[in-house]
Coordinates of N, CA and C in Angstrom, one line a residue:
M1 N 30.4 150.8 20.3 CA 31.1 149.9 19.5 C 30.6 150.1 18.0
A2 N 31.6 150.1 17.1 CA 31.3 150.4 15.7 C 30.8 149.1 15.1
Q3 N 29.7 149.3 14.2 CA 29.1 148.2 13.6 C 29.9 147.9 12.3
K4 N 30.2 146.7 12.0 CA 31.0 146.3 10.8 C 30.0 145.8 9.7
F5 N 30.1 146.4 8.5 CA 29.3 146.0 7.4 C 30.1 145.1 6.5
P6 N 29.4 144.2 5.8 CA 30.2 143.4 4.8 C 30.7 144.3 3.6
R7 N 31.8 143.9 3.0 CA 32.4 144.7 1.9 C 31.5 144.5 0.6
D8 N 31.3 145.6 -0.1 CA 30.5 145.5 -1.4 C 31.3 146.3 -2.5
R9 N 30.7 146.5 -3.6 CA 31.4 147.1 -4.8 C 31.7 148.5 -4.5
F10 N 31.1 149.2 -3.6 CA 31.4 150.6 -3.4 C 32.6 150.8 -2.5
D11 N 33.1 149.8 -1.9 CA 34.3 149.8 -1.1 C 35.5 149.7 -1.9
S12 N 35.4 149.2 -3.1 CA 36.7 149.1 -3.9 C 36.9 150.3 -4.7
I13 N 38.0 151.0 -4.5 CA 38.4 152.2 -5.1 C 39.6 151.9 -6.0
P14 N 39.6 152.2 -7.3 CA 40.7 151.9 -8.2 C 41.9 152.7 -7.7
H15 N 43.1 152.2 -8.0 CA 44.4 152.8 -7.6 C 44.6 154.1 -8.4
G16 N 45.1 155.1 -7.8 CA 45.4 156.4 -8.5 C 44.3 157.4 -8.5
I17 N 43.1 157.0 -8.0 CA 42.0 157.9 -7.9 C 41.8 158.2 -6.4
E18 N 41.9 159.5 -6.1 CA 41.7 159.9 -4.7 C 40.2 160.1 -4.5
R19 N 39.7 159.7 -3.4 CA 38.3 160.0 -3.1 C 38.1 161.5 -2.8
V20 N 37.2 162.1 -3.6 CA 36.9 163.5 -3.5 C 35.7 163.7 -2.7
G21 N 34.7 163.0 -2.8 CA 33.5 163.1 -2.1 C 32.7 161.8 -2.2
A22 N 31.5 161.7 -1.8 CA 30.8 160.5 -1.7 C 30.6 159.8 -3.1
H23 N 30.3 160.6 -4.1 CA 30.0 160.1 -5.4 C 30.7 160.8 -6.5
R24 N 31.8 161.5 -6.2 CA 32.5 162.3 -7.2 C 33.7 161.6 -7.7
A25 N 33.9 161.8 -9.0 CA 35.1 161.3 -9.6 C 36.0 162.5 -9.9
P26 N 37.3 162.4 -10.2 CA 38.1 163.5 -10.5 C 37.7 164.1 -11.9
L27 N 37.9 165.4 -12.1 CA 37.6 166.1 -13.4 C 38.4 165.5 -14.5
R28 N 37.8 165.5 -15.7 CA 38.5 165.0 -16.8 C 39.5 166.1 -17.2
R29 N 40.5 165.8 -18.0 CA 41.5 166.7 -18.4 C 40.9 167.7 -19.4
G30 N 41.1 169.0 -19.1 CA 40.5 170.1 -20.0 C 39.1 170.4 -19.7
A31 N 38.5 169.9 -18.6 CA 37.1 170.1 -18.3 C 36.9 171.6 -17.9
R32 N 37.9 172.2 -17.3 CA 37.8 173.6 -16.9 C 37.8 174.5 -18.1
W33 N 38.6 174.2 -19.1 CA 38.6 175.0 -20.3 C 37.2 174.9 -21.0
V34 N 36.6 173.8 -21.0 CA 35.3 173.6 -21.6 C 34.3 174.5 -20.9
A35 N 34.3 174.5 -19.6 CA 33.4 175.3 -18.8 C 33.7 176.8 -19.0
L36 N 34.9 177.2 -19.2 CA 35.2 178.5 -19.5 C 34.7 178.9 -20.8
G37 N 34.8 178.1 -21.8 CA 34.3 178.3 -23.2 C 32.8 178.5 -23.2
W38 N 32.1 177.6 -22.4 CA 30.6 177.8 -22.4 C 30.2 179.1 -21.7
A39 N 31.0 179.5 -20.7 CA 30.7 180.7 -20.0 C 30.9 181.9 -20.9
A40 N 32.0 181.9 -21.6 CA 32.3 183.0 -22.6 C 31.2 183.0 -23.7
L41 N 30.8 181.9 -24.2 CA 29.8 181.9 -25.2 C 28.5 182.4 -24.6
A42 N 28.1 182.1 -23.4 CA 26.9 182.6 -22.8 C 27.0 184.1 -22.6
T43 N 28.1 184.6 -22.2 CA 28.3 186.0 -22.0 C 28.1 186.8 -23.3
V44 N 28.7 186.2 -24.4 CA 28.6 186.9 -25.7 C 27.1 186.9 -26.2
V45 N 26.4 185.8 -26.0 CA 25.0 185.7 -26.4 C 24.2 186.7 -25.6
L46 N 24.4 186.8 -24.3 CA 23.6 187.7 -23.5 C 23.9 189.1 -23.8
V47 N 25.1 189.5 -24.1 CA 25.5 190.9 -24.4 C 24.8 191.2 -25.8
A48 N 24.9 190.3 -26.7 CA 24.3 190.6 -28.0 C 22.8 190.7 -27.9
A49 N 22.2 189.9 -27.1 CA 20.7 190.0 -26.9 C 20.4 191.3 -26.2
G50 N 21.2 191.7 -25.3 CA 21.0 193.0 -24.6 C 21.1 194.2 -25.6
I51 N 22.1 194.2 -26.4 CA 22.2 195.3 -27.4 C 21.1 195.3 -28.4
V52 N 20.7 194.1 -28.9 CA 19.5 194.1 -29.8 C 18.3 194.6 -29.1
G53 N 18.1 194.2 -27.8 CA 16.9 194.6 -27.1 C 16.9 196.1 -26.9
V54 N 18.0 196.7 -26.5 CA 18.1 198.2 -26.4 C 17.8 198.9 -27.7
V55 N 18.4 198.4 -28.7 CA 18.2 199.0 -30.0 C 16.7 199.0 -30.4
L56 N 16.1 197.8 -30.2 CA 14.7 197.7 -30.6 C 13.8 198.6 -29.7
L57 N 14.1 198.6 -28.4 CA 13.3 199.5 -27.5 C 13.5 201.0 -27.8
N58 N 14.6 201.3 -28.4 CA 14.8 202.7 -28.7 C 14.3 203.1 -30.1
D59 N 13.7 202.1 -30.8 CA 13.1 202.3 -32.1 C 14.2 202.8 -33.1
R60 N 15.4 202.3 -33.0 CA 16.4 202.7 -34.0 C 16.4 201.7 -35.2
L61 N 15.9 200.6 -35.0 CA 15.7 199.6 -36.2 C 14.3 199.6 -36.6
D62 N 14.1 199.6 -37.9 CA 12.7 199.5 -38.4 C 12.7 198.3 -39.3
F63 N 12.1 197.2 -38.9 CA 12.0 196.0 -39.7 C 10.9 196.0 -40.7
A64 N 10.0 197.0 -40.6 CA 8.9 197.0 -41.5 C 9.3 197.5 -42.9
D65 N 8.9 196.6 -43.9 CA 9.3 197.0 -45.3 C 8.1 197.7 -45.9
T66 N 8.3 199.0 -46.1 CA 7.2 199.8 -46.7 C 7.1 199.6 -48.2
G67 N 8.2 199.1 -48.8 CA 8.1 198.9 -50.2 C 8.3 200.2 -51.1
T68 N 8.6 201.3 -50.4 CA 8.8 202.5 -51.2 C 10.2 203.0 -50.9
A69 N 10.7 203.7 -51.9 CA 12.0 204.3 -51.7 C 11.9 205.5 -50.8
A70 N 13.0 205.8 -50.2 CA 13.1 206.9 -49.2 C 12.8 208.2 -50.0
T71 N 11.9 209.0 -49.4 CA 11.6 210.3 -50.1 C 12.5 211.4 -49.5
P72 N 13.0 212.3 -50.3 CA 13.9 213.3 -49.7 C 13.0 214.3 -48.9
S73 N 13.7 214.8 -47.9 CA 13.0 215.7 -47.0 C 12.7 217.0 -47.7
P74 N 11.6 217.6 -47.4 CA 11.2 218.8 -48.1 C 12.2 220.0 -47.7
T75 N 12.3 220.9 -48.6 CA 13.1 222.1 -48.4 C 12.5 222.9 -47.3
P76 N 13.3 223.6 -46.4 CA 12.8 224.4 -45.3 C 11.9 225.5 -45.9
V77 N 10.9 225.8 -45.2 CA 10.0 226.9 -45.5 C 10.5 228.2 -45.0
V78 N 10.6 229.1 -45.9 CA 11.1 230.5 -45.5 C 9.8 231.2 -45.0
T79 N 9.9 231.7 -43.8 CA 8.7 232.3 -43.2 C 8.8 233.8 -43.3
A80 N 10.0 234.4 -43.6 CA 10.1 235.8 -43.7 C 10.9 236.1 -45.0
P81 N 10.6 237.1 -45.8 CA 11.4 237.4 -47.0 C 12.7 238.0 -46.6
P82 N 13.8 237.7 -47.3 CA 15.0 238.3 -47.0 C 15.0 239.9 -47.2
T83 N 15.5 240.6 -46.2 CA 15.6 242.0 -46.2 C 16.9 242.5 -45.7
I84 N 17.2 243.7 -45.9 CA 18.4 244.3 -45.3 C 18.0 245.4 -44.3
A85 N 18.5 245.2 -43.1 CA 18.2 246.1 -42.0 C 19.3 247.1 -41.8
P86 N 19.3 248.3 -42.4 CA 20.4 249.2 -42.3 C 20.7 249.7 -40.9
D87 N 19.8 249.6 -40.0 CA 20.0 250.1 -38.6 C 20.5 249.0 -37.7
I88 N 20.7 247.8 -38.2 CA 21.1 246.7 -37.3 C 22.5 246.2 -37.9
P89 N 23.6 246.5 -37.2 CA 24.9 246.0 -37.7 C 25.0 244.5 -37.4
V90 N 25.7 243.8 -38.3 CA 25.9 242.3 -38.1 C 27.3 242.1 -37.5
T91 N 27.4 241.3 -36.4 CA 28.7 240.9 -35.8 C 29.1 239.7 -36.5
V92 N 30.4 239.7 -37.0 CA 30.9 238.5 -37.8 C 32.0 237.9 -36.9
L93 N 31.8 236.5 -36.7 CA 32.7 235.8 -35.9 C 33.3 234.7 -36.7
N94 N 34.6 234.5 -36.6 CA 35.4 233.4 -37.3 C 35.4 232.2 -36.4
G95 N 34.8 231.1 -36.9 CA 34.7 229.8 -36.1 C 35.7 228.8 -36.7
T96 N 36.7 229.2 -37.4 CA 37.7 228.3 -38.0 C 39.1 228.7 -37.6
T97 N 40.1 228.0 -38.0 CA 41.5 228.3 -37.8 C 42.0 229.2 -38.9
T98 N 41.2 229.5 -39.9 CA 41.7 230.3 -41.0 C 41.8 231.8 -40.6
S99 N 42.9 232.3 -40.7 CA 43.1 233.7 -40.3 C 42.5 234.7 -41.2
G100 N 41.8 235.7 -40.7 CA 41.2 236.8 -41.5 C 39.9 236.4 -42.1
L101 N 39.3 235.3 -41.8 CA 38.1 234.9 -42.4 C 36.9 235.7 -42.1
A102 N 36.8 236.2 -40.8 CA 35.7 237.1 -40.4 C 35.8 238.4 -41.1
A103 N 37.0 238.9 -41.3 CA 37.2 240.2 -42.0 C 36.7 240.0 -43.5
R104 N 37.1 238.9 -44.1 CA 36.7 238.6 -45.5 C 35.2 238.5 -45.6
A105 N 34.5 237.9 -44.7 CA 33.1 237.8 -44.7 C 32.4 239.1 -44.4
G106 N 33.0 239.9 -43.6 CA 32.5 241.3 -43.3 C 32.6 242.2 -44.6
E107 N 33.7 242.0 -45.3 CA 33.8 242.8 -46.6 C 32.7 242.3 -47.6
A108 N 32.4 241.0 -47.6 CA 31.4 240.5 -48.5 C 30.0 241.1 -48.1
L109 N 29.8 241.2 -46.8 CA 28.5 241.8 -46.4 C 28.4 243.2 -46.7
A110 N 29.5 244.0 -46.5 CA 29.5 245.4 -46.8 C 29.3 245.6 -48.3
A111 N 29.9 244.8 -49.1 CA 29.7 244.9 -50.5 C 28.2 244.7 -50.9
A112 N 27.5 243.9 -50.2 CA 26.1 243.6 -50.4 C 25.2 244.7 -49.8
G113 N 25.8 245.7 -49.1 CA 25.0 246.8 -48.5 C 24.5 246.5 -47.1
I114 N 25.1 245.5 -46.5 CA 24.7 245.1 -45.1 C 25.7 245.7 -44.1
P115 N 25.2 246.4 -43.1 CA 26.1 247.1 -42.2 C 26.8 246.0 -41.3
V116 N 28.1 246.2 -41.1 CA 28.9 245.3 -40.3 C 29.4 246.0 -39.0
G117 N 29.1 245.4 -37.9 CA 29.6 246.0 -36.6 C 31.0 245.6 -36.3
T118 N 31.2 244.5 -35.7 CA 32.6 244.1 -35.3 C 32.9 242.7 -36.0
T119 N 34.2 242.5 -36.2 CA 34.6 241.2 -36.6 C 35.6 240.6 -35.6
A120 N 35.5 239.4 -35.2 CA 36.3 238.8 -34.2 C 36.4 237.3 -34.4
N121 N 37.1 236.6 -33.5 CA 37.2 235.2 -33.5 C 36.1 234.6 -32.6
A122 N 35.5 233.5 -33.0 CA 34.5 232.9 -32.1 C 35.2 232.2 -31.0
S123 N 34.5 231.7 -30.0 CA 35.1 231.0 -28.8 C 35.6 229.7 -29.2
T124 N 35.2 229.1 -30.3 CA 35.8 227.8 -30.8 C 36.2 228.0 -32.2
S125 N 37.2 227.1 -32.6 CA 37.7 227.3 -34.0 C 37.5 226.0 -34.8
D126 N 36.5 225.2 -34.4 CA 36.3 223.9 -35.1 C 34.9 223.8 -35.7
L127 N 34.3 224.9 -36.0 CA 32.9 224.9 -36.5 C 32.9 224.5 -38.0
T128 N 32.0 223.7 -38.4 CA 32.0 223.2 -39.8 C 30.9 224.0 -40.7
E129 N 29.9 224.5 -40.0 CA 28.9 225.2 -40.8 C 28.8 226.7 -40.5
T130 N 28.4 227.4 -41.5 CA 28.2 228.9 -41.4 C 26.7 229.1 -41.0
V131 N 26.5 229.9 -40.0 CA 25.2 230.1 -39.5 C 25.0 231.6 -39.2
V132 N 23.8 232.1 -39.5 CA 23.4 233.5 -39.2 C 22.4 233.3 -38.0
Y133 N 22.7 233.8 -36.8 CA 21.9 233.8 -35.7 C 21.1 235.1 -35.5
Y134 N 19.8 235.0 -35.2 CA 19.0 236.2 -35.0 C 18.4 236.1 -33.6
A135 N 18.2 237.2 -32.9 CA 17.8 237.2 -31.5 C 16.3 237.1 -31.3
T136 N 15.5 237.7 -32.2 CA 14.1 237.8 -32.0 C 13.4 237.4 -33.3
P137 N 12.2 236.9 -33.3 CA 11.5 236.4 -34.5 C 11.4 237.6 -35.6
D138 N 11.3 238.8 -35.1 CA 11.1 239.9 -36.1 C 12.3 240.2 -36.9
L139 N 13.5 239.6 -36.5 CA 14.7 239.8 -37.2 C 15.0 238.7 -38.2
E140 N 14.1 237.8 -38.4 CA 14.3 236.7 -39.3 C 14.6 237.2 -40.8
G141 N 13.8 238.1 -41.2 CA 14.0 238.7 -42.6 C 15.4 239.2 -42.8
A142 N 15.9 240.0 -41.8 CA 17.2 240.6 -41.8 C 18.3 239.4 -41.8
A143 N 18.0 238.4 -41.0 CA 19.0 237.3 -41.0 C 19.0 236.5 -42.3
R144 N 17.9 236.4 -43.0 CA 17.8 235.8 -44.3 C 18.5 236.6 -45.3
G145 N 18.4 237.9 -45.2 CA 19.1 238.8 -46.1 C 20.6 238.7 -45.9
V146 N 21.1 238.5 -44.7 CA 22.6 238.3 -44.5 C 22.9 236.9 -45.1
A147 N 22.1 235.9 -44.9 CA 22.4 234.6 -45.4 C 22.5 234.6 -47.0
Q148 N 21.7 235.4 -47.6 CA 21.8 235.5 -49.1 C 23.1 236.0 -49.6
A149 N 23.8 236.8 -48.8 CA 25.1 237.4 -49.2 C 26.2 236.5 -48.8
V150 N 26.0 235.4 -48.1 CA 27.0 234.5 -47.7 C 26.8 233.1 -48.2
P151 N 27.7 232.5 -49.0 CA 27.4 231.2 -49.5 C 27.4 230.2 -48.3
E152 N 26.6 229.2 -48.4 CA 26.5 228.1 -47.5 C 25.9 228.4 -46.1
A153 N 25.3 229.6 -46.0 CA 24.8 230.0 -44.6 C 23.5 229.5 -44.3
D154 N 23.3 229.1 -43.1 CA 22.0 228.6 -42.5 C 21.5 229.8 -41.6
V155 N 20.2 229.8 -41.3 CA 19.6 230.8 -40.4 C 19.0 230.1 -39.2
R156 N 19.3 230.6 -38.0 CA 18.7 230.0 -36.8 C 18.4 231.1 -35.8
L157 N 17.3 230.9 -35.1 CA 16.8 231.7 -34.0 C 17.6 231.3 -32.8
S158 N 18.2 232.3 -32.1 CA 19.0 232.0 -30.9 C 19.1 233.2 -30.0
E159 N 18.7 233.1 -28.8 CA 18.8 234.2 -27.9 C 20.2 234.3 -27.2
Q160 N 21.1 233.5 -27.6 CA 22.4 233.4 -27.0 C 23.2 234.7 -27.1
F161 N 23.1 235.3 -28.3 CA 23.9 236.6 -28.5 C 23.1 237.8 -28.1
A162 N 21.7 237.7 -28.0 CA 20.9 238.8 -27.6 C 21.3 239.3 -26.2
E163 N 21.8 238.4 -25.3 CA 22.1 238.7 -24.0 C 23.3 239.7 -23.9
I164 N 24.1 239.7 -24.9 CA 25.3 240.6 -25.0 C 25.0 241.8 -25.9
G165 N 23.8 241.9 -26.3 CA 23.4 243.1 -27.1 C 23.7 243.0 -28.6
T166 N 23.8 241.8 -29.1 CA 24.1 241.6 -30.5 C 22.9 240.8 -31.2
P167 N 22.0 241.5 -31.9 CA 20.8 240.8 -32.4 C 21.1 240.0 -33.6
L168 N 22.1 240.4 -34.5 CA 22.4 239.6 -35.7 C 23.9 239.2 -35.6
V169 N 24.2 237.9 -35.7 CA 25.5 237.4 -35.6 C 25.7 236.4 -36.8
L170 N 26.8 236.6 -37.5 CA 27.2 235.6 -38.6 C 28.4 234.9 -38.0
V171 N 28.3 233.6 -37.9 CA 29.5 232.8 -37.4 C 29.9 232.0 -38.6
V172 N 31.1 232.2 -39.2 CA 31.5 231.5 -40.4 C 32.3 230.3 -40.0
G173 N 32.0 229.2 -40.7 CA 32.6 227.9 -40.4 C 33.5 227.5 -41.6
S174 N 33.9 226.2 -41.5 CA 34.8 225.7 -42.6 C 34.2 225.6 -43.9
D175 N 32.8 225.5 -44.0 CA 32.1 225.4 -45.3 C 32.3 226.8 -46.0
Y176 N 32.3 227.9 -45.2 CA 32.5 229.2 -45.8 C 33.9 229.3 -46.4
A177 N 34.9 228.8 -45.6 CA 36.3 228.9 -46.0 C 36.5 228.1 -47.3
S178 N 35.9 227.0 -47.4 CA 36.1 226.2 -48.6 C 35.3 226.8 -49.8
A179 N 34.2 227.4 -49.5 CA 33.4 228.0 -50.6 C 34.0 229.3 -51.2
T180 N 34.8 230.0 -50.3 CA 35.5 231.2 -50.8 C 36.9 231.0 -51.1
G181 N 37.4 229.7 -51.0 CA 38.8 229.4 -51.4 C 39.8 229.8 -50.3
G182 N 39.3 229.8 -49.0 CA 40.2 230.3 -47.9 C 40.7 229.2 -47.2

């Protein structure tokens, strides 16, 4: 048999409110939008904190004020004097979309007394800088001699072309095309 308790204030429910749970009232109008806004704000704050944390851990930001102006980097040290190697022909590759640029660079090398082997197009045509590649350290002087005859040329050691039997390679880029008016 069910026990009957006397009525109290918790038994009176206002009209128009459905009972949802023991002590729950219906949500206010727009409460879900407020919750969504707080969740979006928390997401933005956490993402920003994560980005700042990653940047700081990667040492990309330096908050230390040294009080000095940035000093320019020193010029690269030339380790070998520029020379001309008459027994080593230079392969000239065009790394741009400018037609005939390798032939023009080859003519400039020949005019400077540097032997030219073959001229061809490089495997890519979007190179921006002109580089003289040399295969072994003993060819650095010859590479620097080639670089003197070509405006805007950089010199780099690379064994990439040595595998195909080309110890000195000049790859002309768009900086050469603009320097020669091409």
